[in-house]
Amino acid sequence: MQEALTILKKHKLSVTEARMAVLNVFTDNEEALSHSEIENHTSGFFDRVTLYRTLQTFVEKGLIHQIPTTDNSVRYALCKEHCEEGHHHDEHVHFVCNDCNRTICLDHVIIPKVRLPKGFQTSQVDMIVKGTCDECK
Amino acid sequence: MQEALTILKKHKLSVTEARMAVLNVFTDNEEALSHSEIENHTSGFFDRVTLYRTLQTFVEKGLIHQIPTTDNSVRYALCKEHCEEGHHHDEHVHFVCNDCNRTICLDHVIIPKVRLPKGFQTSQVDMIVKGTCDECK
DNA sequence: CCATTCTTTGCAACAATATTGCAAATTAGG
DNA sequence: CCTAATTTGCAATATTGTTGCAAAGAATGG
């Protein structure tokens, strides 16, 4: 697939089978995925360690972003644009459906600014909304 | 300690050594704690399994709430009030300090409402702000 | 297209974290 | 106190995450 290749080059990463495969999983799936889901989507073709390292570099280089969870299974989603090395601009809301259990990036729902108490400085904000998604309602 | 006992009775839970100890850890510490931190604070006196189960019932009964993380170490914090079985009303912002690594409940910073796309229904909202806390700045 | 250099991968070993069943201990309530 | 119901600890097992190192693969310059 063309897109994955473009993304890798754009971020100056060498092109390998594992990276292409993982990126394709993301471009094929709209939702945010956990490590184990990615492992399944790549049919266990790659070593578990390779996936850990691949995901780690993708996060560091700004190809994907992490979504916090309460179930010890961090999820990852493709960054749309503007995400730079070390600094993510994915300030959109993430939605977790209680029914189908999907995690969806609501790209057009911007996280509102909040006023913090004196002395607190913000570097990054995450907002996770749980409920029922449009397909499950 | 009195407070822990009161909380247990209020939620109709039987009073045991483990539950008292865990609750005391929470009332003694303002911050949100991870499983392993709680394990340390109780000096490893209780079996790891007991802690898992204790935390689980506390969440289910609304004594504590979970705070999502991106590092696979969910944190727990005491609910202030109004938290009912199965439904939490802890709609305040959580702050994670990049320096001291503490997770702080900003009880007075209310999470703003957001407008979701058509078809999405909200049951719970989490907002995590990362940055530098007032003590580390 | 080849050779060299640097990066990435897989394996192995290990560490940490999470889950389940069951018997023994503890708690609640009369 | 006695009984029934709940909670705990242990053991076994499963899942998840980490590190070092040698081999395989990718990029670069000629």
Tab-separated table of N, CA, C and O in Angstrom, chain A residues 31-113:
chain	number	residue	atom	x	y	z
A	31	GLU	N	-10.368	2.551	14.064
A	31	GLU	CA	-10.301	2.638	15.525
A	31	GLU	C	-8.878	2.607	16.083
A	31	GLU	O	-7.947	2.240	15.391
A	32	ALA	N	-8.804	2.955	17.331
A	32	ALA	CA	-7.546	2.843	18.054
A	32	ALA	C	-7.376	1.411	18.522
A	32	ALA	O	-8.340	0.763	18.929
A	33	LEU	N	-6.158	0.918	18.459
A	33	LEU	CA	-5.918	-0.499	18.733
A	33	LEU	C	-4.942	-0.716	19.872
A	33	LEU	O	-4.036	0.092	20.087
A	34	SER	N	-5.141	-1.812	20.574
A	34	SER	CA	-4.209	-2.171	21.635
A	34	SER	C	-3.097	-3.039	21.060
A	34	SER	O	-3.200	-3.544	19.943
A	35	HIS	N	-2.065	-3.213	21.859
A	35	HIS	CA	-0.953	-4.035	21.421
A	35	HIS	C	-1.413	-5.411	20.955
A	35	HIS	O	-1.044	-5.866	19.870
A	36	SER	N	-2.250	-6.051	21.761
A	36	SER	CA	-2.650	-7.415	21.411
A	36	SER	C	-3.510	-7.448	20.150
A	36	SER	O	-3.438	-8.386	19.364
A	37	GLU	N	-4.310	-6.399	19.972
A	37	GLU	CA	-5.111	-6.347	18.745
A	37	GLU	C	-4.219	-6.209	17.520
A	37	GLU	O	-4.450	-6.857	16.498
A	38	ILE	N	-3.195	-5.400	17.650
A	38	ILE	CA	-2.266	-5.247	16.536
A	38	ILE	C	-1.559	-6.563	16.262
A	38	ILE	O	-1.369	-6.969	15.120
A	39	GLU	N	-1.234	-7.237	17.339
A	39	GLU	CA	-0.579	-8.547	17.199
A	39	GLU	C	-1.480	-9.501	16.408
A	39	GLU	O	-1.021	-10.216	15.534
A	40	ASN	N	-2.762	-9.481	16.734
A	40	ASN	CA	-3.687	-10.349	16.012
A	40	ASN	C	-3.845	-9.927	14.552
A	40	ASN	O	-3.846	-10.774	13.662
A	41	HIS	N	-3.950	-8.640	14.333
A	41	HIS	CA	-4.153	-8.146	12.967
A	41	HIS	C	-2.961	-8.427	12.067
A	41	HIS	O	-3.076	-8.393	10.851
A	42	THR	N	-1.791	-8.644	12.669
A	42	THR	CA	-0.633	-9.001	11.859
A	42	THR	C	-0.394	-10.502	11.911
A	42	THR	O	0.667	-11.005	11.562
A	43	SER	N	-1.408	-11.213	12.366
A	43	SER	CA	-1.404	-12.683	12.373
A	43	SER	C	-0.229	-13.278	13.135
A	43	SER	O	0.243	-14.365	12.816
A	44	GLY	N	0.249	-12.557	14.114
A	44	GLY	CA	1.371	-13.080	14.872
A	44	GLY	C	2.606	-13.331	14.027
A	44	GLY	O	3.465	-14.136	14.356
A	45	PHE	N	2.683	-12.627	12.922
A	45	PHE	CA	3.778	-12.844	11.983
A	45	PHE	C	5.090	-12.299	12.528
A	45	PHE	O	6.159	-12.798	12.221
A	46	PHE	N	4.979	-11.278	13.344
A	46	PHE	CA	6.181	-10.661	13.891
A	46	PHE	C	6.333	-10.974	15.370
A	46	PHE	O	5.345	-11.212	16.069
A	47	ASP	N	7.542	-10.939	15.807
A	47	ASP	CA	7.816	-11.179	17.219
A	47	ASP	C	7.165	-10.092	18.059
A	47	ASP	O	7.100	-8.926	17.675
A	48	ARG	N	6.703	-10.510	19.214
A	48	ARG	CA	6.106	-9.571	20.158
A	48	ARG	C	7.027	-8.388	20.443
A	48	ARG	O	6.599	-7.232	20.492
A	49	VAL	N	8.296	-8.686	20.581
A	49	VAL	CA	9.270	-7.636	20.874
A	49	VAL	C	9.345	-6.615	19.754
A	49	VAL	O	9.429	-5.410	19.990
A	50	THR	N	9.293	-7.095	18.536
A	50	THR	CA	9.339	-6.198	17.385
A	50	THR	C	8.172	-5.223	17.430
A	50	THR	O	8.336	-4.032	17.157
A	51	LEU	N	7.009	-5.719	17.782
A	51	LEU	CA	5.848	-4.832	17.866
A	51	LEU	C	6.032	-3.789	18.950
A	51	LEU	O	5.741	-2.611	18.736
A	52	TYR	N	6.506	-4.204	20.100
A	52	TYR	CA	6.747	-3.225	21.159
A	52	TYR	C	7.656	-2.123	20.645
A	52	TYR	O	7.384	-0.936	20.825
A	53	ARG	N	8.736	-2.528	20.006
A	53	ARG	CA	9.702	-1.533	19.560
A	53	ARG	C	9.158	-0.685	18.418
A	53	ARG	O	9.415	0.529	18.344
A	54	THR	N	8.425	-1.308	17.554
A	54	THR	CA	7.837	-0.558	16.439
A	54	THR	C	6.870	0.499	16.958
A	54	THR	O	6.938	1.671	16.571
A	55	LEU	N	5.992	0.087	17.853
A	55	LEU	CA	5.024	1.037	18.398
A	55	LEU	C	5.738	2.163	19.130
A	55	LEU	O	5.366	3.331	19.038
A	56	GLN	N	6.775	1.796	19.847
A	56	GLN	CA	7.519	2.810	20.594
A	56	GLN	C	8.127	3.856	19.672
A	56	GLN	O	7.983	5.062	19.915
A	57	THR	N	8.784	3.417	18.612
A	57	THR	CA	9.368	4.405	17.700
A	57	THR	C	8.287	5.204	17.003
A	57	THR	O	8.450	6.410	16.806
A	58	PHE	N	7.181	4.580	16.676
A	58	PHE	CA	6.088	5.313	16.035
A	58	PHE	C	5.566	6.425	16.949
A	58	PHE	O	5.251	7.524	16.487
A	59	VAL	N	5.472	6.128	18.229
A	59	VAL	CA	5.018	7.155	19.167
A	59	VAL	C	6.057	8.261	19.254
A	59	VAL	O	5.736	9.445	19.147
A	60	GLU	N	7.314	7.863	19.396
A	60	GLU	CA	8.388	8.853	19.531
A	60	GLU	C	8.486	9.754	18.312
A	60	GLU	O	8.733	10.956	18.431
A	61	LYS	N	8.310	9.174	17.141
A	61	LYS	CA	8.456	9.947	15.914
A	61	LYS	C	7.174	10.644	15.493
A	61	LYS	O	7.121	11.306	14.468
A	62	GLY	N	6.115	10.413	16.267
A	62	GLY	CA	4.887	11.143	15.990
A	62	GLY	C	4.003	10.572	14.900
A	62	GLY	O	3.192	11.281	14.322
A	63	LEU	N	4.139	9.290	14.594
A	63	LEU	CA	3.249	8.671	13.608
A	63	LEU	C	1.927	8.277	14.242
A	63	LEU	O	0.878	8.315	13.610
A	64	ILE	N	2.005	7.862	15.490
A	64	ILE	CA	0.808	7.457	16.213
A	64	ILE	C	0.782	8.125	17.584
A	64	ILE	O	1.804	8.616	18.050
A	65	HIS	N	-0.392	8.132	18.192
A	65	HIS	CA	-0.479	8.665	19.562
A	65	HIS	C	-1.132	7.626	20.469
A	65	HIS	O	-1.853	6.749	20.011
A	66	GLN	N	-0.870	7.763	21.744
A	66	GLN	CA	-1.407	6.823	22.718
A	66	GLN	C	-2.681	7.359	23.343
A	66	GLN	O	-2.826	8.558	23.530
A	67	ILE	N	-3.583	6.434	23.660
A	67	ILE	CA	-4.814	6.818	24.331
A	67	ILE	C	-4.882	6.094	25.669
A	67	ILE	O	-4.819	4.868	25.713
A	68	PRO	N	-4.986	6.870	26.754
A	68	PRO	CA	-4.986	6.264	28.093
A	68	PRO	C	-6.228	5.392	28.300
A	68	PRO	O	-7.295	5.703	27.768
A	69	THR	N	-6.072	4.337	29.058
A	69	THR	CA	-7.209	3.475	29.374
A	69	THR	C	-7.210	3.129	30.860
A	69	THR	O	-6.223	3.323	31.552
A	70	THR	N	-8.340	2.590	31.301
A	70	THR	CA	-8.419	2.140	32.690
A	70	THR	C	-8.288	0.628	32.777
A	70	THR	O	-8.506	0.042	33.830
A	71	ASP	N	-7.950	-0.019	31.697
A	71	ASP	CA	-7.875	-1.470	31.755
A	71	ASP	C	-6.494	-2.017	31.405
A	71	ASP	O	-6.354	-3.147	30.935
A	72	ASN	N	-5.487	-1.196	31.656
A	72	ASN	CA	-4.132	-1.674	31.392
A	72	ASN	C	-3.931	-2.202	29.983
A	72	ASN	O	-3.279	-3.220	29.776
A	73	SER	N	-4.520	-1.530	29.010
A	73	SER	CA	-4.230	-1.906	27.630
A	73	SER	C	-4.239	-0.657	26.769
A	73	SER	O	-5.164	-0.398	26.015
A	74	VAL	N	-3.176	0.116	26.922
A	74	VAL	CA	-3.013	1.354	26.171
A	74	VAL	C	-3.372	1.142	24.700
A	74	VAL	O	-3.067	0.101	24.142
A	75	ARG	N	-4.027	2.127	24.138
A	75	ARG	CA	-4.368	2.006	22.725
A	75	ARG	C	-3.618	3.034	21.899
A	75	ARG	O	-3.199	4.061	22.409
A	76	TYR	N	-3.466	2.702	20.623
A	76	TYR	CA	-2.712	3.555	19.719
A	76	TYR	C	-3.561	3.911	18.516
A	76	TYR	O	-4.331	3.081	18.034
A	77	ALA	N	-3.418	5.140	18.041
A	77	ALA	CA	-4.128	5.548	16.833
A	77	ALA	C	-3.226	6.412	15.973
A	77	ALA	O	-2.324	7.102	16.469
A	78	LEU	N	-3.477	6.358	14.695
A	78	LEU	CA	-2.705	7.106	13.724
A	78	LEU	C	-2.892	8.604	13.933
A	78	LEU	O	-4.006	9.072	14.144
A	79	CYS	N	-1.791	9.337	13.861
A	79	CYS	CA	-1.897	10.786	13.931
A	79	CYS	C	-2.290	11.304	12.563
A	79	CYS	O	-1.815	10.806	11.544
A	80	LYS	N	-3.149	12.292	12.540
A	80	LYS	CA	-3.621	12.810	11.271
A	80	LYS	C	-2.576	13.682	10.596
A	80	LYS	O	-2.281	13.565	9.443
A	81	GLU	N	-2.046	14.594	11.330
A	81	GLU	CA	-1.120	15.563	10.759
A	81	GLU	C	-0.581	16.411	11.894
A	81	GLU	O	-1.000	16.286	13.014
A	82	HIS	N	0.348	17.241	11.580
A	82	HIS	CA	0.840	18.210	12.548
A	82	HIS	C	1.511	17.588	13.763
A	82	HIS	O	1.924	18.301	14.660
A	83	CYS	N	1.541	16.240	13.832
A	83	CYS	CA	2.223	15.656	14.978
A	83	CYS	C	3.710	15.621	14.703
A	83	CYS	O	4.154	15.066	13.712
A	84	GLU	N	4.460	16.225	15.570
A	84	GLU	CA	5.890	16.285	15.393
A	84	GLU	C	6.577	15.350	16.381
A	84	GLU	O	5.972	14.923	17.364
A	85	GLU	N	7.806	15.098	16.109
A	85	GLU	CA	8.624	14.304	17.006
A	85	GLU	C	8.528	14.851	18.426
A	85	GLU	O	8.818	16.015	18.664
A	86	GLY	N	8.091	14.024	19.330
A	86	GLY	CA	8.060	14.428	20.725
A	86	GLY	C	6.903	15.316	21.129
A	86	GLY	O	6.618	15.477	22.296
A	87	HIS	N	6.203	15.841	20.165
A	87	HIS	CA	5.109	16.736	20.539
A	87	HIS	C	3.886	16.445	19.687
A	87	HIS	O	3.899	16.631	18.472
A	88	HIS	N	2.833	15.976	20.318
A	88	HIS	CA	1.633	15.606	19.591
A	88	HIS	C	0.603	16.727	19.585
A	88	HIS	O	0.419	17.420	20.574
A	89	HIS	N	-0.051	16.866	18.448
A	89	HIS	CA	-1.072	17.886	18.335
A	89	HIS	C	-2.457	17.279	18.195
A	89	HIS	O	-3.332	17.863	17.575
A	90	ASP	N	-2.592	16.081	18.723
A	90	ASP	CA	-3.857	15.382	18.542
A	90	ASP	C	-4.820	15.751	19.660
A	90	ASP	O	-5.207	14.922	20.463
A	91	GLU	N	-5.185	16.960	19.686
A	91	GLU	CA	-6.020	17.435	20.785
A	91	GLU	C	-7.497	17.205	20.518
A	91	GLU	O	-8.311	18.095	20.680
A	92	HIS	N	-7.809	15.998	20.130
A	92	HIS	CA	-9.215	15.673	19.899
A	92	HIS	C	-9.689	14.697	20.970
A	92	HIS	O	-8.901	14.065	21.666
A	93	VAL	N	-10.985	14.560	21.075
A	93	VAL	CA	-11.584	13.685	22.081
A	93	VAL	C	-11.571	12.237	21.602
A	93	VAL	O	-11.741	11.966	20.417
A	94	HIS	N	-11.330	11.336	22.526
A	94	HIS	CA	-11.421	9.912	22.208
A	94	HIS	C	-12.670	9.326	22.845
A	94	HIS	O	-12.975	9.616	23.998
A	95	PHE	N	-13.340	8.491	22.071
A	95	PHE	CA	-14.581	7.905	22.546
A	95	PHE	C	-14.437	6.395	22.683
A	95	PHE	O	-13.980	5.721	21.759
A	96	VAL	N	-14.813	5.884	23.855
A	96	VAL	CA	-14.762	4.437	24.075
A	96	VAL	C	-16.181	3.919	24.229
A	96	VAL	O	-16.911	4.339	25.129
A	97	CYS	N	-16.577	2.993	23.362
A	97	CYS	CA	-17.941	2.477	23.414
A	97	CYS	C	-18.041	1.309	24.399
A	97	CYS	O	-17.270	0.354	24.334
A	98	ASN	N	-19.004	1.421	25.295
A	98	ASN	CA	-19.192	0.366	26.289
A	98	ASN	C	-19.742	-0.912	25.662
A	98	ASN	O	-19.623	-1.996	26.233
A	99	ASP	N	-20.371	-0.777	24.523
A	99	ASP	CA	-20.961	-1.936	23.864
A	99	ASP	C	-19.956	-2.674	22.987
A	99	ASP	O	-19.562	-3.795	23.282
A	100	CYS	N	-19.541	-2.033	21.909
A	100	CYS	CA	-18.661	-2.725	20.958
A	100	CYS	C	-17.205	-2.621	21.366
A	100	CYS	O	-16.341	-3.251	20.761
A	101	ASN	N	-16.951	-1.821	22.399
A	101	ASN	CA	-15.608	-1.736	22.964
A	101	ASN	C	-14.584	-1.076	22.044
A	101	ASN	O	-13.385	-1.147	22.287
A	102	ARG	N	-15.058	-0.438	20.984
A	102	ARG	CA	-14.133	0.253	20.096
A	102	ARG	C	-13.699	1.574	20.716
A	102	ARG	O	-14.443	2.189	21.470
A	103	THR	N	-12.501	1.990	20.378
A	103	THR	CA	-12.023	3.319	20.754
A	103	THR	C	-11.921	4.148	19.492
A	103	THR	O	-11.206	3.778	18.569
A	104	ILE	N	-12.651	5.253	19.462
A	104	ILE	CA	-12.781	6.029	18.238
A	104	ILE	C	-12.206	7.426	18.420
A	104	ILE	O	-12.456	8.084	19.431
A	105	CYS	N	-11.430	7.878	17.445
A	105	CYS	CA	-10.927	9.250	17.470
A	105	CYS	C	-11.996	10.181	16.916
A	105	CYS	O	-12.392	10.053	15.756
A	106	LEU	N	-12.474	11.090	17.738
A	106	LEU	CA	-13.426	12.088	17.250
A	106	LEU	C	-12.620	13.304	16.808
A	106	LEU	O	-12.500	14.298	17.525
A	107	ASP	N	-12.081	13.188	15.608
A	107	ASP	CA	-11.112	14.176	15.137
A	107	ASP	C	-11.623	15.598	15.152
A	107	ASP	O	-10.850	16.537	15.282
A	108	HIS	N	-12.935	15.731	15.027
A	108	HIS	CA	-13.468	17.088	14.922
A	108	HIS	C	-13.981	17.643	16.243
A	108	HIS	O	-14.477	18.764	16.306
A	109	VAL	N	-13.891	16.821	17.277
A	109	VAL	CA	-14.291	17.324	18.592
A	109	VAL	C	-13.033	17.724	19.350
A	109	VAL	O	-12.273	16.883	19.823
A	110	ILE	N	-12.828	19.011	19.433
A	110	ILE	CA	-11.622	19.551	20.050
A	110	ILE	C	-11.773	19.590	21.564
A	110	ILE	O	-12.842	19.928	22.077
A	111	ILE	N	-10.705	19.247	22.252
A	111	ILE	CA	-10.735	19.298	23.708
A	111	ILE	C	-10.738	20.750	24.168
A	111	ILE	O	-9.852	21.519	23.797
A	112	PRO	N	-11.744	21.118	24.977
A	112	PRO	CA	-11.798	22.506	25.445
A	112	PRO	C	-10.666	22.796	26.423
A	112	PRO	O	-10.184	21.898	27.106
A	113	LYS	N	-10.275	24.046	26.450
A	113	LYS	CA	-9.239	24.466	27.402
A	113	LYS	C	-9.827	24.522	28.809
A	113	LYS	O	-11.006	24.846	28.975
